[in-house]
Amino acid sequence: PETGCLSIIVLGASGDLAKKKTFPALFNLYRQGFLQPNEVHIFGYARTKISDEDLRWCICGYLAPGRGASAEHSEGVLEFLQLIKYVCGSYDTEEGFRSLEKIISEHEVAKNSAEGSSRRLFYLALPPSVYPSVCKMIKDCCTNKSDLGGWTRIVVEKPFGKDLASAEELSSQIGELFDEAQIYRIDHYLGKELVQNLLVLRFANRFFLPLWNRDNIDNVQIVFREDFGTEGRGGYFDEYGIIRDIIQNHLLQVLCLVAMEKPVSLKSEHIRDEKVKVLQSVVPIKDEEVVLGQYEGYTDDSTVPDNSNTPTLATMILRIHNERWEGVPFILKAGKALNSRKAEIRVQFKDVPGDIFRCQKQGRNEFVIRLQPSEAIYMKLMVKQPGLEMSTVQSELDLSYGQRYQGVVIPEAYERLILDTIRGDQQHFVRRDELKAAWEIFTPLLHRIDNGEFKPIPYKQGSGGPVEADELSERAGYVQTHGY
Ligand code: BG6
């Protein structure tokens, strides 16, 4: 591992994302020993005029005990908070960034960077509208200029644009300032334990190799459900909608990992090359294979216009035109304010030919990966009903993480992704061509929705969503199974 001073600069330090995700993830890395107090310094930067102490105070409440005894926890929190300094400045003038540079270099000198290289990680917990100006300021005022090597890396959060053209414009603006190897586009679903497990499941198990194709798989469902609405984020959400918020990024990334071919190796570029090929093989989405919904009461939020056409739910079929997947529908479903919170992948197999038990009506073989809550991998299969009769029943081979890995703490997505950034591993980050291909898939549909050509169907909060969405999955071939 590299040594030398590590400066982590969180821009937008007083905002929600920084408080709820970035600082807690840094704290978790710190208490597990991944951030060494003799090497690391953390700087918060924002426009608000506050002191170091004010920032520490507002972060402190989000550093939940989670692991370890409480006395140790409080001690850890205090030590961690002492590593944080605050710098106040605007996002489009040099003044603040010059002060930031000054304080970073002072700490680098104090931490004796000569022993190693100086590393600078800029985390943009900011709205994308300020990315170009902030990146320019970082480039002009704060990039690591040490002769001793080291690096400067930039972490950015979605939304990366609103459609193909705006995303490409943003990519070009940032791309003129930093190399692709310095840019880490976060999609936090790529940091989830079971999303990371997909490569292992698919390519380290003989079971799946011969089955994972159009000859055996009938349909694949990738589902995201939330049991709460936009909760104070109505203004943001209304501009984006469920397709831009969840499907174009989180669900599509999962689809890539389910559908891609085996990469040449585990190198980031080899994995991302295969993901791009999947995206480029997706055929244009048909209007009749899309159902949109909006929960009743969505427009009660004062920041949402009364006549909003924004979908809070979408079910759609994506089709991949290649040798492995021709004819297999990938059903993507995402919705807010539903009756449960769940994210899962369901791979449903075809019926058994020549079914001598006549049991197919009881359900098909299904391989399910539950990303959350309660991570699990299970397989639904037919077995003989225990007893004297020769009858069949659907049952499960079940690997529930809570039981199988008792006491093992599953890291938060942000924790892993920040650690990957420090280590320079881009495997779980979205590459520029990947982003472009993702926007190419959805932009025509999004433009039609934005133009009011598509109306969302109203559904009740806390319900299962509009029946039209379930009918679409059934039309695509999904057979509802019961039990699990
Ligand atoms: C975010 C979306 O990217 O993901 C939110 O903007 C959504 O709308 C969240 O609630 C869901 O993340 P998770 O990890 O709770 O499934």
Coordinates of C-alpha atoms and ligand atoms in Angstrom, one line a residue:
P1 CA 0.0 0.0 0.0
E2 CA 1.0 3.6 -0.6
T3 CA 2.3 5.7 2.2
G4 CA 2.5 9.4 2.8
C5 CA 0.1 12.1 3.6
L6 CA -3.5 11.5 2.6
S7 CA -5.8 14.5 2.4
I8 CA -9.5 13.9 2.0
I9 CA -11.4 17.0 1.1
V10 CA -15.2 16.9 1.4
L11 CA -16.8 19.7 -0.6
G12 CA -20.3 20.5 0.4
A13 CA -19.3 19.5 3.9
S14 CA -22.4 20.8 5.6
G15 CA -24.9 19.2 3.2
D16 CA -27.0 16.1 3.7
L17 CA -25.0 13.7 1.7
A18 CA -21.7 14.6 3.5
K19 CA -23.3 14.4 6.9
K20 CA -25.3 11.2 6.3
K21 CA -23.0 9.2 4.1
T22 CA -19.5 10.6 3.5
F23 CA -18.4 11.4 7.0
P24 CA -19.9 8.3 8.6
A25 CA -18.1 6.2 5.9
L26 CA -14.8 7.9 6.7
F27 CA -15.4 7.3 10.4
N28 CA -16.0 3.6 9.8
L29 CA -12.8 3.4 7.7
Y30 CA -10.9 5.2 10.5
R31 CA -12.0 3.0 13.3
Q32 CA -11.2 -0.1 11.3
G33 CA -7.7 1.2 10.8
F34 CA -7.9 2.0 7.1
L35 CA -7.2 5.7 7.8
Q36 CA -4.1 6.2 9.9
P37 CA -4.1 9.3 12.1
N38 CA -0.4 9.9 11.3
E39 CA -1.2 10.0 7.6
V40 CA -4.7 11.3 7.1
H41 CA -6.3 14.7 7.3
I42 CA -9.9 15.5 6.5
F43 CA -11.0 18.9 5.3
G44 CA -14.6 20.1 5.0
Y45 CA -15.3 22.8 2.5
A46 CA -18.5 24.7 2.0
R47 CA -20.0 28.2 1.7
T48 CA -21.6 28.4 5.2
K49 CA -19.5 30.4 7.6
I50 CA -19.0 28.0 10.5
S51 CA -16.0 27.0 12.7
D52 CA -14.1 23.6 12.8
E53 CA -16.1 22.9 16.0
D54 CA -19.4 23.7 14.4
L55 CA -18.8 21.2 11.6
R56 CA -17.6 18.5 14.1
W57 CA -20.7 19.0 16.1
C58 CA -23.0 18.7 13.2
I59 CA -21.3 15.5 12.0
C60 CA -21.0 13.9 15.4
G61 CA -24.7 12.9 15.6
Y62 CA -24.4 10.8 12.5
L63 CA -21.5 8.7 13.7
A64 CA -23.7 5.9 15.1
P65 CA -22.1 3.4 17.5
G66 CA -22.9 0.4 15.3
R67 CA -19.8 -1.5 16.2
G68 CA -17.8 -1.8 19.4
A69 CA -18.4 -0.8 23.0
S70 CA -19.8 2.7 23.6
A71 CA -16.8 4.0 25.7
E72 CA -14.5 3.0 22.9
H73 CA -16.9 4.4 20.4
S74 CA -16.9 7.9 22.1
E75 CA -13.2 7.9 22.2
G76 CA -13.0 6.9 18.6
V77 CA -15.4 9.7 17.6
L78 CA -13.4 12.3 19.5
E79 CA -10.1 11.2 17.9
F80 CA -11.7 11.1 14.4
L81 CA -13.3 14.6 14.8
Q82 CA -10.0 16.0 15.7
L83 CA -8.7 15.1 12.2
I84 CA -11.3 17.4 10.6
K85 CA -10.7 21.0 9.7
Y86 CA -13.2 23.3 8.0
V87 CA -12.5 25.9 5.3
C88 CA -15.2 28.3 4.1
G89 CA -15.4 29.4 0.5
S90 CA -17.5 29.7 -2.6
Y91 CA -17.5 27.2 -5.4
D92 CA -16.6 29.5 -8.2
T93 CA -13.9 31.9 -7.0
E94 CA -10.3 31.2 -6.3
E95 CA -10.1 32.8 -2.9
G96 CA -11.5 29.9 -0.9
F97 CA -9.6 27.3 -2.9
R98 CA -6.4 29.2 -2.3
S99 CA -7.0 29.0 1.4
L100 CA -7.8 25.3 1.0
E101 CA -4.5 24.7 -0.8
K102 CA -2.6 26.6 1.9
I103 CA -4.0 24.5 4.7
I104 CA -3.6 21.2 2.8
S105 CA 0.0 22.0 2.0
E106 CA 0.7 23.0 5.6
H107 CA -0.6 19.7 6.8
E108 CA 1.4 17.8 4.2
V109 CA 4.5 19.5 5.3
A110 CA 3.7 18.8 9.0
K111 CA 3.0 15.2 8.2
N112 CA 6.4 15.0 6.5
S113 CA 5.3 14.0 3.1
A114 CA 8.9 13.5 2.1
E115 CA 8.5 10.0 3.6
G116 CA 6.0 9.1 0.9
S117 CA 3.9 10.8 -1.7
S118 CA 1.0 13.2 -1.0
R119 CA -2.4 12.0 -2.0
R120 CA -5.4 14.2 -2.4
L121 CA -8.9 13.0 -2.7
F122 CA -11.7 15.5 -3.4
Y123 CA -15.2 14.3 -2.7
L124 CA -17.8 16.4 -4.4
A125 CA -20.9 16.1 -2.2
L126 CA -22.4 18.9 -4.3
P127 CA -25.1 19.4 -6.9
P128 CA -23.7 18.6 -10.4
S129 CA -24.4 22.2 -11.6
V130 CA -21.3 23.3 -9.7
Y131 CA -19.0 20.3 -10.8
P132 CA -17.4 22.2 -13.7
S133 CA -16.5 25.3 -11.7
V134 CA -15.4 23.3 -8.7
C135 CA -13.2 21.0 -10.8
K136 CA -11.6 24.0 -12.5
M137 CA -10.8 25.5 -9.1
I138 CA -9.3 22.3 -7.8
K139 CA -7.3 21.9 -11.0
D140 CA -6.0 25.5 -10.9
C141 CA -5.5 25.9 -7.2
C142 CA -5.3 22.6 -5.4
T143 CA -3.9 19.7 -7.4
N144 CA -1.0 17.9 -5.9
K145 CA 2.1 19.4 -7.5
S146 CA 4.6 17.5 -5.3
D147 CA 7.7 16.1 -7.2
L148 CA 7.5 13.1 -5.0
G149 CA 4.6 11.5 -6.9
G150 CA 1.2 11.0 -5.3
W151 CA -2.1 11.8 -6.9
T152 CA -5.2 13.9 -7.1
R153 CA -8.5 12.1 -7.4
I154 CA -12.1 13.4 -7.8
V155 CA -15.2 11.6 -6.6
V156 CA -18.5 12.7 -8.1
E157 CA -22.1 11.6 -7.3
K158 CA -25.0 11.2 -9.6
P159 CA -27.0 12.7 -11.2
F160 CA -24.4 12.9 -14.0
G161 CA -26.6 14.9 -16.4
K162 CA -30.3 14.6 -17.3
D163 CA -30.0 13.1 -20.7
L164 CA -27.4 12.1 -23.2
A165 CA -26.5 15.6 -24.3
S166 CA -26.2 17.1 -20.8
A167 CA -24.2 14.1 -19.5
E168 CA -21.8 14.3 -22.4
E169 CA -21.4 18.0 -21.9
L170 CA -20.6 17.5 -18.2
S171 CA -18.2 14.6 -19.0
S172 CA -16.3 16.8 -21.5
Q173 CA -16.0 19.7 -19.1
I174 CA -14.6 17.5 -16.4
G175 CA -12.6 15.5 -18.9
E176 CA -10.7 18.6 -20.1
L177 CA -9.4 19.0 -16.5
F178 CA -8.8 15.5 -15.3
D179 CA -7.9 12.2 -16.8
E180 CA -10.5 9.4 -16.7
A181 CA -8.2 7.5 -14.2
Q182 CA -8.6 10.4 -11.8
I183 CA -12.4 10.6 -12.0
Y184 CA -14.5 8.3 -9.7
R185 CA -18.2 8.3 -10.6
I186 CA -20.0 6.8 -7.7
D187 CA -23.1 4.6 -8.1
H188 CA -23.5 3.4 -4.5
Y189 CA -25.3 0.2 -5.7
L190 CA -21.9 -1.0 -6.9
G191 CA -20.7 -0.9 -3.3
K192 CA -23.4 -3.2 -2.0
E193 CA -22.2 -6.6 -0.8
L194 CA -24.5 -8.7 -3.0
V195 CA -24.0 -6.6 -6.0
Q196 CA -20.2 -7.2 -5.6
N197 CA -21.0 -10.9 -5.2
L198 CA -22.5 -11.2 -8.6
L199 CA -19.2 -11.7 -10.4
V200 CA -18.2 -14.4 -7.9
L201 CA -21.6 -16.2 -8.2
R202 CA -21.6 -16.1 -11.9
F203 CA -18.0 -16.9 -12.7
A204 CA -16.7 -19.0 -9.8
N205 CA -19.6 -21.6 -9.9
R206 CA -19.7 -24.4 -12.3
F207 CA -23.5 -24.7 -11.7
F208 CA -24.4 -21.5 -13.4
L209 CA -22.0 -21.5 -16.3
P210 CA -24.0 -23.7 -18.7
L211 CA -27.4 -22.4 -17.5
W212 CA -27.0 -18.7 -17.7
N213 CA -28.4 -18.0 -21.1
R214 CA -31.5 -17.8 -23.3
D215 CA -31.8 -21.6 -23.6
N216 CA -32.6 -21.9 -19.9
I217 CA -33.6 -18.6 -18.5
D218 CA -37.1 -17.3 -19.2
N219 CA -36.9 -13.8 -17.8
V220 CA -34.9 -11.7 -15.3
Q221 CA -36.4 -9.2 -12.9
I222 CA -34.5 -6.5 -11.2
V223 CA -36.7 -4.8 -8.6
F224 CA -36.3 -1.8 -6.3
R225 CA -39.2 -0.9 -4.0
E226 CA -39.3 1.7 -1.2
D227 CA -42.0 2.1 1.4
F228 CA -41.6 5.8 1.6
G229 CA -42.1 8.7 -0.8
T230 CA -39.8 11.6 -1.7
E231 CA -39.6 12.8 2.0
G232 CA -38.5 16.4 1.7
R233 CA -36.6 15.8 -1.6
G234 CA -39.6 16.5 -3.8
G235 CA -38.0 19.4 -5.5
Y236 CA -34.9 17.4 -6.6
F237 CA -37.0 14.3 -7.4
D238 CA -39.5 16.1 -9.5
E239 CA -36.8 17.3 -11.9
Y240 CA -35.4 13.8 -12.3
G241 CA -38.1 11.1 -11.6
I242 CA -37.7 7.4 -10.9
I243 CA -36.0 6.5 -14.2
R244 CA -33.2 9.0 -13.7
D245 CA -33.0 8.5 -10.0
I246 CA -32.9 4.7 -9.8
I247 CA -33.3 2.8 -13.1
Q248 CA -30.7 4.5 -15.4
N249 CA -28.0 4.0 -12.8
H250 CA -28.6 1.6 -10.0
L251 CA -30.8 -1.0 -11.8
L252 CA -28.9 -0.8 -15.0
Q253 CA -25.6 -1.4 -13.3
V254 CA -27.0 -4.5 -11.7
L255 CA -28.3 -5.6 -15.1
C256 CA -24.8 -5.2 -16.6
L257 CA -23.4 -7.5 -13.9
V258 CA -26.1 -10.1 -14.4
A259 CA -25.8 -10.1 -18.2
M260 CA -22.2 -9.4 -19.1
E261 CA -19.7 -12.0 -20.5
K262 CA -16.8 -13.2 -18.4
P263 CA -14.2 -10.5 -18.3
V264 CA -10.6 -11.3 -19.4
S265 CA -9.5 -10.6 -15.8
L266 CA -10.6 -8.8 -12.7
K267 CA -8.9 -5.6 -13.8
S268 CA -11.2 -2.6 -13.7
E269 CA -10.9 -2.0 -17.4
H270 CA -11.7 -5.5 -18.4
I271 CA -14.8 -5.6 -16.3
R272 CA -16.0 -2.2 -17.5
D273 CA -15.3 -3.2 -21.1
E274 CA -17.8 -6.1 -20.7
K275 CA -20.4 -3.9 -19.1
V276 CA -20.2 -1.4 -21.9
K277 CA -20.8 -4.2 -24.4
V278 CA -24.1 -5.2 -22.6
L279 CA -25.3 -1.6 -22.7
Q280 CA -24.5 -1.2 -26.3
S281 CA -26.5 -4.3 -27.1
V282 CA -29.7 -3.1 -25.5
V283 CA -32.3 -2.4 -28.1
P284 CA -34.6 0.8 -28.1
I285 CA -37.3 0.5 -25.4
K286 CA -40.8 0.1 -26.8
D287 CA -43.6 2.4 -25.5
E288 CA -45.9 -0.6 -25.0
E289 CA -43.2 -2.2 -22.8
V290 CA -43.3 0.7 -20.3
V291 CA -45.7 1.4 -17.4
L292 CA -45.3 4.6 -15.4
G293 CA -47.0 5.4 -12.1
Q294 CA -47.2 8.3 -9.7
Y295 CA -48.4 7.9 -6.1
E296 CA -51.4 9.8 -4.9
G297 CA -50.3 12.7 -2.7
Y298 CA -47.0 13.2 -4.5
T299 CA -47.9 16.7 -5.5
D300 CA -48.8 17.7 -2.0
D301 CA -45.2 18.5 -1.5
S302 CA -45.0 22.3 -1.8
T303 CA -41.9 22.0 -4.0
V304 CA -43.7 19.8 -6.6
P305 CA -45.9 21.5 -9.2
D306 CA -49.6 20.4 -9.0
N307 CA -49.6 19.2 -12.5
S308 CA -46.4 17.2 -12.3
N309 CA -46.0 14.4 -14.8
T310 CA -43.0 12.9 -13.1
P311 CA -43.1 9.2 -12.5
T312 CA -42.4 7.8 -9.0
L313 CA -42.8 4.3 -10.3
A314 CA -41.7 2.6 -13.6
T315 CA -41.8 -0.9 -14.9
M316 CA -40.1 -1.5 -18.2
I317 CA -38.7 -4.3 -20.3
L318 CA -35.1 -4.1 -21.6
R319 CA -34.0 -6.5 -24.3
I320 CA -30.4 -7.4 -25.1
H321 CA -29.6 -8.2 -28.7
N322 CA -26.8 -10.7 -28.4
E323 CA -26.2 -14.5 -28.6
R324 CA -26.7 -15.1 -24.9
W325 CA -29.8 -13.0 -24.3
E326 CA -31.9 -12.7 -27.5
G327 CA -35.5 -13.2 -26.5
V328 CA -35.0 -12.9 -22.7
P329 CA -36.8 -9.9 -21.2
F330 CA -35.1 -8.0 -18.4
I331 CA -37.9 -6.5 -16.4
L332 CA -36.8 -3.5 -14.5
K333 CA -39.1 -2.2 -11.7
A334 CA -38.6 0.7 -9.4
G335 CA -41.1 2.5 -7.2
K336 CA -41.5 4.8 -4.2
A337 CA -44.2 4.8 -1.6
L338 CA -45.1 1.1 -2.0
N339 CA -46.0 -1.5 0.5
S340 CA -42.5 -2.8 1.2
R341 CA -38.8 -1.9 1.0
K342 CA -36.8 -4.4 -1.1
A343 CA -34.2 -4.6 -3.8
E344 CA -33.7 -8.0 -5.5
I345 CA -32.8 -9.8 -8.6
R346 CA -35.0 -12.8 -9.7
V347 CA -33.7 -15.0 -12.4
Q348 CA -36.6 -17.2 -13.5
F349 CA -35.9 -20.4 -15.4
K350 CA -38.0 -22.0 -18.2
D351 CA -40.4 -24.8 -17.5
V352 CA -39.1 -28.4 -17.4
P353 CA -39.9 -30.0 -20.8
G354 CA -42.0 -33.2 -20.5
D355 CA -43.1 -32.5 -17.0
I356 CA -44.1 -36.0 -15.7
F357 CA -45.1 -34.6 -12.3
R358 CA -47.4 -32.0 -13.8
C359 CA -46.0 -29.7 -11.2
Q360 CA -45.1 -26.7 -13.2
K361 CA -48.2 -24.8 -12.0
Q362 CA -46.7 -24.9 -8.5
G363 CA -43.9 -22.6 -9.7
R364 CA -40.8 -22.4 -11.7
N365 CA -37.1 -22.7 -10.7
E366 CA -36.0 -19.3 -9.6
F367 CA -32.7 -18.0 -8.4
V368 CA -33.0 -14.9 -6.2
I369 CA -30.4 -12.5 -4.9
R370 CA -31.8 -10.2 -2.3
L371 CA -29.7 -7.1 -2.1
Q372 CA -31.6 -5.6 0.8
P373 CA -32.9 -5.7 3.5
S374 CA -31.5 -9.0 5.0
E375 CA -29.1 -10.0 2.3
A376 CA -29.8 -13.5 1.0
I377 CA -29.3 -15.8 -2.0
Y378 CA -31.8 -18.5 -2.5
M379 CA -33.0 -20.9 -5.1
K380 CA -36.6 -22.0 -5.5
L381 CA -36.9 -25.6 -6.6
M382 CA -39.3 -28.5 -6.7
V383 CA -38.9 -31.3 -4.1
K384 CA -40.9 -34.3 -3.1
Q385 CA -43.4 -33.4 -0.4
P386 CA -42.1 -35.4 2.6
G387 CA -44.5 -38.3 3.3
L388 CA -45.9 -41.4 1.8
E389 CA -47.4 -39.7 -1.3
M390 CA -45.4 -39.0 -4.4
S391 CA -46.4 -35.4 -4.5
T392 CA -44.3 -32.3 -5.2
V393 CA -43.8 -29.0 -3.4
Q394 CA -41.8 -25.9 -4.1
S395 CA -39.1 -25.3 -1.5
E396 CA -35.8 -23.3 -1.1
L397 CA -32.1 -23.7 -0.8
D398 CA -31.5 -20.7 1.3
L399 CA -28.3 -18.8 2.1
S400 CA -29.4 -16.0 4.3
Y401 CA -26.5 -13.9 5.4
G402 CA -27.9 -13.1 8.8
Q403 CA -27.8 -16.9 9.7
R404 CA -24.8 -18.1 7.7
Y405 CA -22.5 -15.2 8.5
Q406 CA -23.7 -14.4 12.1
G407 CA -21.7 -11.6 13.6
V408 CA -20.1 -10.5 10.3
V409 CA -20.7 -6.8 9.7
I410 CA -21.5 -6.0 6.1
P411 CA -19.8 -2.8 5.2
E412 CA -21.7 0.2 4.0
A413 CA -21.5 0.8 0.2
Y414 CA -19.9 4.2 0.7
E415 CA -17.2 2.8 3.0
R416 CA -16.0 0.4 0.3
L417 CA -16.2 2.9 -2.5
I418 CA -14.1 5.5 -0.6
L419 CA -11.6 2.8 0.2
D420 CA -11.4 1.8 -3.4
T421 CA -10.8 5.4 -4.4
I422 CA -7.9 5.6 -1.9
R423 CA -6.5 2.4 -3.3
G424 CA -7.0 3.5 -6.9
D425 CA -9.4 0.7 -7.9
Q426 CA -12.0 1.9 -10.4
Q427 CA -13.7 -1.5 -10.9
H428 CA -16.8 -0.3 -9.0
F429 CA -17.1 3.1 -10.6
V430 CA -18.8 4.1 -13.8
R431 CA -16.6 4.8 -16.8
R432 CA -17.4 7.7 -19.2
D433 CA -18.3 5.4 -22.1
E434 CA -20.5 3.4 -19.8
L435 CA -22.3 6.5 -18.7
K436 CA -22.8 7.5 -22.3
A437 CA -24.2 4.1 -23.3
A438 CA -26.6 4.2 -20.3
W439 CA -28.0 7.6 -21.3
E440 CA -28.4 6.4 -24.9
I441 CA -30.8 3.7 -23.7
F442 CA -33.1 6.0 -21.8
T443 CA -32.9 9.4 -23.4
P444 CA -35.6 8.9 -26.1
L445 CA -38.1 7.6 -23.6
L446 CA -37.2 10.4 -21.1
H447 CA -37.7 13.1 -23.7
R448 CA -41.2 11.7 -24.5
I449 CA -42.1 11.7 -20.8
D450 CA -40.7 15.2 -20.4
N451 CA -42.8 16.3 -23.3
G452 CA -45.9 15.0 -21.6
E453 CA -46.4 12.1 -24.2
F454 CA -46.6 9.6 -21.4
K455 CA -48.9 9.9 -18.4
P456 CA -48.2 8.1 -15.1
I457 CA -51.0 6.0 -13.7
P458 CA -52.0 7.1 -10.1
Y459 CA -51.5 4.5 -7.4
K460 CA -52.2 4.5 -3.6
Q461 CA -49.4 5.1 -1.2
G462 CA -48.5 1.9 0.6
S463 CA -50.0 -0.3 -2.2
G464 CA -48.4 -2.7 -4.6
G465 CA -48.4 -0.1 -7.4
P466 CA -50.7 -0.1 -10.4
V467 CA -51.9 -3.5 -11.7
E468 CA -50.8 -2.5 -15.2
A469 CA -47.2 -2.8 -14.0
D470 CA -47.8 -6.4 -12.8
E471 CA -49.6 -7.2 -16.0
L472 CA -46.6 -6.0 -18.0
S473 CA -44.3 -8.4 -16.2
E474 CA -46.7 -11.2 -16.7
R475 CA -47.0 -10.4 -20.4
A476 CA -43.2 -10.6 -20.5
G477 CA -43.4 -14.1 -19.1
Y478 CA -42.9 -13.7 -15.4
V479 CA -44.8 -16.3 -13.5
Q480 CA -45.7 -15.2 -10.0
T481 CA -44.3 -17.7 -7.4
H482 CA -45.5 -17.9 -3.9
G483 CA -43.9 -18.3 -0.5
Y484 CA -40.6 -16.5 -0.3
Ligands
BG6_1 C1 -30.5 7.1 -4.2 C2 -31.8 7.7 -4.7 O1 -29.5 7.1 -5.2 O2 -30.8 5.8 -3.8 C3 -32.8 7.7 -3.6 O3 -31.5 9.1 -5.1 C4 -33.0 6.3 -3.1 O4 -34.1 8.2 -4.1 C5 -31.7 5.7 -2.7 O5 -33.9 6.4 -1.9 C6 -31.8 4.2 -2.3 O6 -30.6 3.7 -1.8 P1 -30.6 2.4 -0.9 O7 -29.2 2.1 -0.7 O8 -31.3 2.8 0.4 O9 -31.4 1.4 -1.6

